mmCIF file of C-alpha atoms and ligand atoms in Angstrom:
data_model
loop_
_atom_site.group_PDB
_atom_site.id
_atom_site.type_symbol
_atom_site.label_atom_id
_atom_site.label_comp_id
_atom_site.label_asym_id
_atom_site.label_seq_id
_atom_site.Cartn_x
_atom_site.Cartn_y
_atom_site.Cartn_z
ATOM 1 C CA UNK A 1 25.172 -48.621 -37.656
ATOM 2 C CA UNK A 2 21.837 -48.487 -35.222
ATOM 3 C CA UNK A 3 19.928 -44.842 -35.920
ATOM 4 C CA UNK A 4 16.546 -44.249 -33.854
ATOM 5 C CA UNK A 5 13.553 -42.504 -35.782
ATOM 6 C CA UNK A 6 11.854 -40.842 -33.058
ATOM 7 C CA UNK A 7 8.057 -40.782 -33.085
ATOM 8 C CA UNK A 8 7.859 -42.239 -36.332
ATOM 9 C CA UNK A 9 3.958 -42.845 -35.163
ATOM 10 C CA UNK A 10 2.189 -40.304 -33.118
ATOM 11 C CA UNK A 11 0.581 -41.344 -30.013
ATOM 12 C CA UNK A 12 -2.883 -41.382 -31.924
ATOM 13 C CA UNK A 13 -1.631 -43.386 -34.783
ATOM 14 C CA UNK A 14 0.149 -45.908 -31.675
ATOM 15 C CA UNK A 15 -3.045 -46.376 -30.425
ATOM 16 C CA UNK A 16 -5.134 -46.396 -33.263
ATOM 17 C CA UNK A 17 -2.863 -49.840 -34.419
ATOM 18 C CA UNK A 18 -3.080 -50.991 -30.933
ATOM 19 C CA UNK A 19 -7.142 -50.967 -31.228
ATOM 20 C CA UNK A 20 -6.932 -52.637 -34.878
ATOM 21 C CA UNK A 21 -4.401 -55.035 -33.758
ATOM 22 C CA UNK A 22 -6.721 -56.694 -31.199
ATOM 23 C CA UNK A 23 -8.810 -57.594 -33.803
ATOM 24 C CA UNK A 24 -6.632 -59.278 -36.358
ATOM 25 C CA UNK A 25 -5.450 -62.963 -36.956
ATOM 26 C CA UNK A 26 -2.256 -63.972 -34.948
ATOM 27 C CA UNK A 27 -0.653 -66.493 -35.735
ATOM 28 C CA UNK A 28 2.625 -68.753 -34.596
ATOM 29 C CA UNK A 29 5.614 -66.068 -35.391
ATOM 30 C CA UNK A 30 7.464 -69.649 -37.016
ATOM 31 C CA UNK A 31 5.607 -69.325 -40.346
ATOM 32 C CA UNK A 32 8.470 -66.346 -41.134
ATOM 33 C CA UNK A 33 11.009 -67.857 -39.871
ATOM 34 C CA UNK A 34 14.138 -69.094 -41.470
ATOM 35 C CA UNK A 35 15.462 -72.871 -40.795
ATOM 36 C CA UNK A 36 17.791 -71.603 -37.641
ATOM 37 C CA UNK A 37 15.561 -68.951 -36.617
ATOM 38 C CA UNK A 38 12.443 -71.424 -36.283
ATOM 39 C CA UNK A 39 14.274 -72.882 -33.712
ATOM 40 C CA UNK A 40 14.788 -69.765 -31.203
ATOM 41 C CA UNK A 41 11.758 -67.986 -32.612
ATOM 42 C CA UNK A 42 8.710 -68.033 -29.762
ATOM 43 C CA UNK A 43 6.313 -65.147 -30.284
ATOM 44 C CA UNK A 44 3.455 -64.990 -32.422
ATOM 45 C CA UNK A 45 2.677 -62.500 -35.138
ATOM 46 C CA UNK A 46 -0.181 -61.409 -37.503
ATOM 47 C CA UNK A 47 -0.892 -63.397 -40.483
ATOM 48 C CA UNK A 48 0.981 -61.805 -43.507
ATOM 49 C CA UNK A 49 -1.127 -60.069 -45.645
ATOM 50 C CA UNK A 50 -3.908 -60.264 -43.367
ATOM 51 C CA UNK A 51 -5.978 -56.781 -44.615
ATOM 52 C CA UNK A 52 -5.260 -55.236 -40.632
ATOM 53 C CA UNK A 53 -1.834 -55.518 -41.186
ATOM 54 C CA UNK A 54 -1.993 -54.126 -44.880
ATOM 55 C CA UNK A 55 -3.842 -51.025 -43.534
ATOM 56 C CA UNK A 56 -1.598 -50.543 -40.881
ATOM 57 C CA UNK A 57 1.617 -51.319 -43.106
ATOM 58 C CA UNK A 58 0.032 -48.268 -45.585
ATOM 59 C CA UNK A 59 0.096 -46.266 -42.402
ATOM 60 C CA UNK A 60 3.944 -46.925 -41.130
ATOM 61 C CA UNK A 61 4.846 -47.066 -44.834
ATOM 62 C CA UNK A 62 4.098 -43.365 -45.176
ATOM 63 C CA UNK A 63 5.098 -42.040 -42.184
ATOM 64 C CA UNK A 64 8.718 -43.600 -43.207
ATOM 65 C CA UNK A 65 8.264 -41.651 -46.749
ATOM 66 C CA UNK A 66 7.800 -38.563 -44.828
ATOM 67 C CA UNK A 67 10.749 -38.844 -42.478
ATOM 68 C CA UNK A 68 13.841 -37.167 -43.306
ATOM 69 C CA UNK A 69 15.547 -38.748 -40.829
ATOM 70 C CA UNK A 70 14.589 -41.989 -42.475
ATOM 71 C CA UNK A 71 15.139 -41.310 -46.009
ATOM 72 C CA UNK A 72 18.572 -39.550 -44.755
ATOM 73 C CA UNK A 73 19.372 -42.791 -42.707
ATOM 74 C CA UNK A 74 17.980 -45.553 -44.811
ATOM 75 C CA UNK A 75 18.352 -44.285 -47.895
ATOM 76 C CA UNK A 76 15.575 -47.181 -49.166
ATOM 77 C CA UNK A 77 15.299 -48.729 -52.483
ATOM 78 C CA UNK A 78 12.468 -51.460 -51.513
ATOM 79 C CA UNK A 79 10.767 -51.893 -48.058
ATOM 80 C CA UNK A 80 9.033 -55.098 -47.469
ATOM 81 C CA UNK A 81 5.649 -54.753 -46.195
ATOM 82 C CA UNK A 82 5.810 -54.210 -42.777
ATOM 83 C CA UNK A 83 4.691 -57.250 -40.320
ATOM 84 C CA UNK A 84 3.323 -57.055 -36.201
ATOM 85 C CA UNK A 85 4.384 -59.408 -33.767
ATOM 86 C CA UNK A 86 3.640 -59.802 -29.814
ATOM 87 C CA UNK A 87 5.812 -61.544 -26.922
ATOM 88 C CA UNK A 88 4.366 -62.014 -23.570
ATOM 89 C CA UNK A 89 4.287 -65.186 -20.718
ATOM 90 C CA UNK A 90 8.126 -65.484 -21.370
ATOM 91 C CA UNK A 91 8.079 -65.653 -25.197
ATOM 92 C CA UNK A 92 11.619 -64.729 -27.258
ATOM 93 C CA UNK A 93 13.602 -64.382 -29.680
ATOM 94 C CA UNK A 94 17.148 -66.021 -29.241
ATOM 95 C CA UNK A 95 20.122 -65.077 -31.160
ATOM 96 C CA UNK A 96 19.965 -64.925 -35.033
ATOM 97 C CA UNK A 97 20.588 -63.070 -38.456
ATOM 98 C CA UNK A 98 17.637 -62.278 -40.908
ATOM 99 C CA UNK A 99 16.846 -63.979 -43.983
ATOM 100 C CA UNK A 100 19.330 -62.237 -46.663
ATOM 101 C CA UNK A 101 16.769 -62.088 -49.106
ATOM 102 C CA UNK A 102 12.684 -62.537 -49.283
ATOM 103 C CA UNK A 103 10.053 -62.155 -51.531
ATOM 104 C CA UNK A 104 6.767 -60.036 -52.468
ATOM 105 C CA UNK A 105 3.826 -62.517 -51.797
ATOM 106 C CA UNK A 106 2.129 -60.184 -54.072
ATOM 107 C CA UNK A 107 4.553 -59.636 -57.013
ATOM 108 C CA UNK A 108 7.124 -62.520 -56.848
ATOM 109 C CA UNK A 109 9.885 -59.316 -56.559
ATOM 110 C CA UNK A 110 12.692 -59.943 -54.347
ATOM 111 C CA UNK A 111 14.383 -58.036 -51.959
ATOM 112 C CA UNK A 112 17.535 -58.232 -50.601
ATOM 113 C CA UNK A 113 16.938 -57.300 -46.483
ATOM 114 C CA UNK A 114 20.257 -54.770 -45.828
ATOM 115 C CA UNK A 115 18.130 -53.239 -42.731
ATOM 116 C CA UNK A 116 15.635 -54.527 -40.188
ATOM 117 C CA UNK A 117 13.108 -52.524 -38.401
ATOM 118 C CA UNK A 118 11.592 -52.577 -35.474
ATOM 119 C CA UNK A 119 8.941 -50.382 -35.240
ATOM 120 C CA UNK A 120 7.863 -49.905 -30.975
ATOM 121 C CA UNK A 121 3.878 -49.720 -30.222
ATOM 122 C CA UNK A 122 4.032 -50.518 -26.373
ATOM 123 C CA UNK A 123 5.055 -48.192 -23.558
ATOM 124 C CA UNK A 124 8.053 -49.438 -21.996
ATOM 125 C CA UNK A 125 6.839 -49.361 -18.690
ATOM 126 C CA UNK A 126 3.886 -51.940 -19.841
ATOM 127 C CA UNK A 127 6.056 -54.614 -20.035
ATOM 128 C CA UNK A 128 9.501 -56.109 -19.168
ATOM 129 C CA UNK A 129 12.151 -57.524 -20.651
ATOM 130 C CA UNK A 130 11.627 -57.101 -24.618
ATOM 131 C CA UNK A 131 14.590 -55.367 -25.232
ATOM 132 C CA UNK A 132 16.119 -55.906 -28.563
ATOM 133 C CA UNK A 133 19.626 -56.793 -28.518
ATOM 134 C CA UNK A 134 22.082 -56.167 -31.526
ATOM 135 C CA UNK A 135 25.536 -57.090 -31.271
ATOM 136 C CA UNK A 136 27.907 -55.317 -33.826
ATOM 137 C CA UNK A 137 31.771 -55.091 -33.802
ATOM 138 C CA UNK A 138 31.071 -52.253 -30.473
ATOM 139 C CA UNK A 139 29.703 -55.140 -28.990
ATOM 140 C CA UNK A 140 26.246 -55.950 -27.819
ATOM 141 C CA UNK A 141 23.201 -53.249 -27.806
ATOM 142 C CA UNK A 142 20.286 -53.258 -26.196
ATOM 143 C CA UNK A 143 17.414 -51.352 -27.045
ATOM 144 C CA UNK A 144 13.982 -50.933 -25.911
ATOM 145 C CA UNK A 145 12.205 -47.676 -27.355
ATOM 146 C CA UNK A 146 9.508 -45.346 -26.589
ATOM 147 C CA UNK A 147 6.150 -46.460 -28.274
ATOM 148 C CA UNK A 148 6.147 -45.156 -31.744
ATOM 149 C CA UNK A 149 9.613 -45.049 -32.088
ATOM 150 C CA UNK A 150 11.533 -46.938 -34.719
ATOM 151 C CA UNK A 151 14.856 -48.813 -34.852
ATOM 152 C CA UNK A 152 16.518 -49.226 -37.313
ATOM 153 C CA UNK A 153 20.030 -51.792 -37.383
ATOM 154 C CA UNK A 154 22.183 -54.136 -40.041
ATOM 155 C CA UNK A 155 20.414 -57.197 -41.231
ATOM 156 C CA UNK A 156 24.156 -58.488 -40.934
ATOM 157 C CA UNK A 157 23.609 -58.083 -37.239
ATOM 158 C CA UNK A 158 23.266 -60.798 -34.715
ATOM 159 C CA UNK A 159 20.493 -60.131 -32.916
ATOM 160 C CA UNK A 160 17.620 -60.954 -30.255
ATOM 161 C CA UNK A 161 14.581 -60.353 -28.092
ATOM 162 C CA UNK A 162 15.241 -60.735 -24.325
ATOM 163 C CA UNK A 163 12.445 -62.792 -22.640
ATOM 164 C CA UNK A 164 9.305 -60.792 -21.755
ATOM 165 C CA UNK A 165 8.607 -61.637 -18.377
ATOM 166 C CA UNK A 166 5.812 -59.105 -17.552
ATOM 167 C CA UNK A 167 2.601 -57.133 -20.053
ATOM 168 C CA UNK A 168 3.227 -57.767 -23.757
ATOM 169 C CA UNK A 169 5.672 -55.993 -26.225
ATOM 170 C CA UNK A 170 3.551 -55.473 -29.830
ATOM 171 C CA UNK A 171 5.433 -54.205 -32.447
ATOM 172 C CA UNK A 172 6.106 -53.631 -36.227
ATOM 173 C CA UNK A 173 9.137 -55.355 -37.648
ATOM 174 C CA UNK A 174 10.327 -55.312 -41.326
ATOM 175 C CA UNK A 175 13.035 -55.073 -44.054
ATOM 176 C CA UNK A 176 14.810 -52.570 -46.480
ATOM 177 C CA UNK A 177 16.889 -53.309 -49.460
ATOM 178 C CA UNK A 178 19.262 -49.751 -49.376
ATOM 179 C CA UNK A 179 20.235 -48.360 -52.746
ATOM 180 C CA UNK A 180 23.916 -48.398 -50.666
ATOM 181 C CA UNK A 181 24.231 -52.310 -49.562
ATOM 182 C CA UNK A 182 27.221 -51.512 -47.821
ATOM 183 C CA UNK A 183 26.557 -50.340 -43.835
ATOM 184 C CA UNK A 184 30.040 -48.555 -43.547
ATOM 185 C CA UNK A 185 29.118 -46.328 -47.159
ATOM 186 C CA UNK A 186 25.476 -45.748 -45.479
ATOM 187 C CA UNK A 187 27.150 -44.605 -42.244
ATOM 188 C CA UNK A 188 29.466 -42.398 -44.174
ATOM 189 C CA UNK A 189 26.994 -40.435 -46.238
ATOM 190 C CA UNK A 190 24.254 -40.257 -43.740
ATOM 191 C CA UNK A 191 27.043 -38.449 -41.696
ATOM 192 C CA UNK A 192 27.830 -36.317 -44.654
ATOM 193 C CA UNK A 193 24.484 -35.603 -44.546
ATOM 194 C CA UNK A 194 23.864 -34.438 -41.229
ATOM 195 C CA UNK A 195 27.093 -32.268 -41.499
ATOM 196 C CA UNK A 196 25.667 -30.431 -44.313
ATOM 197 C CA UNK A 197 22.330 -29.857 -43.283
ATOM 198 C CA UNK A 198 24.435 -28.600 -39.808
ATOM 199 C CA UNK A 199 26.727 -26.270 -41.962
ATOM 200 C CA UNK A 200 23.221 -24.564 -43.907
ATOM 201 C CA UNK A 201 21.738 -24.103 -40.352
ATOM 202 C CA UNK A 202 24.605 -22.685 -38.102
ATOM 203 C CA UNK A 203 26.376 -20.662 -41.242
ATOM 204 C CA UNK A 204 23.647 -20.189 -43.941
ATOM 205 C CA UNK A 205 25.433 -19.028 -47.328
ATOM 206 C CA UNK A 206 28.660 -20.923 -46.337
ATOM 207 C CA UNK A 207 31.135 -21.034 -49.153
ATOM 208 C CA UNK A 208 31.629 -24.881 -48.304
ATOM 209 C CA UNK A 209 27.610 -26.367 -49.087
ATOM 210 C CA UNK A 210 27.971 -26.366 -52.493
ATOM 211 C CA UNK A 211 31.183 -28.693 -53.011
ATOM 212 C CA UNK A 212 30.311 -30.724 -49.903
ATOM 213 C CA UNK A 213 26.544 -30.753 -51.460
ATOM 214 C CA UNK A 214 28.474 -32.071 -54.685
ATOM 215 C CA UNK A 215 30.553 -34.528 -52.774
ATOM 216 C CA UNK A 216 27.796 -36.095 -50.939
ATOM 217 C CA UNK A 217 25.506 -36.469 -54.667
ATOM 218 C CA UNK A 218 28.685 -37.816 -56.416
ATOM 219 C CA UNK A 219 29.315 -40.429 -53.504
ATOM 220 C CA UNK A 220 25.459 -41.369 -54.003
ATOM 221 C CA UNK A 221 26.174 -41.473 -57.400
ATOM 222 C CA UNK A 222 28.799 -44.501 -57.679
ATOM 223 C CA UNK A 223 27.556 -45.972 -54.916
ATOM 224 C CA UNK A 224 23.976 -46.060 -55.577
ATOM 225 C CA UNK A 225 22.494 -49.491 -56.975
ATOM 226 C CA UNK A 226 19.214 -50.024 -57.897
HETATM 227 NI NI1 LIG B 1 15.521 -60.679 -36.977
#
């Protein structure tokens, strides 16, 4: 399931991030790519662990924690520190699957990458190309979001970034381990949560709210891994 989190960052936060990123140290994006992905990855990214990446990563993690939509959709257990990349001058990232297990460089803790996230930091009108193409069983979805908006998509999917032929596409990207490993189960919990919220809004005090909320929590209890 592909889920958009609109306006995760405010325009002021996006502008601040772009200014700080201009001051960061940028390296070849191949450094964090696995063996297959290295052959198709052509971009630049901020050095992992760079103080500016850490500072902006904290900003993003704070915004995620305050987003009920993100929490409901991702049911996050661990979020990998956000990284930052840039595509310009025809740069692209060909079709690949993300590495399944990643290690936090600071603690050595491992994370299973259930979900991938791209936070767009450039307005779509400022560059051509650069769509994120995500393949699932329903076909290929081509995504290009406003600056400040986030796309969550299954890390299991084949995906690619189309060549950027004008301007530059700057984004943050990261992975997370969800309490719910399976994309289908996570999607059903998200749908159920949304339905319960709508019921509470449209019919406050409806007698079905209580048992449905119970089912939600009991499914979460059955399926969650921590
Ligand atoms: Ni990827």
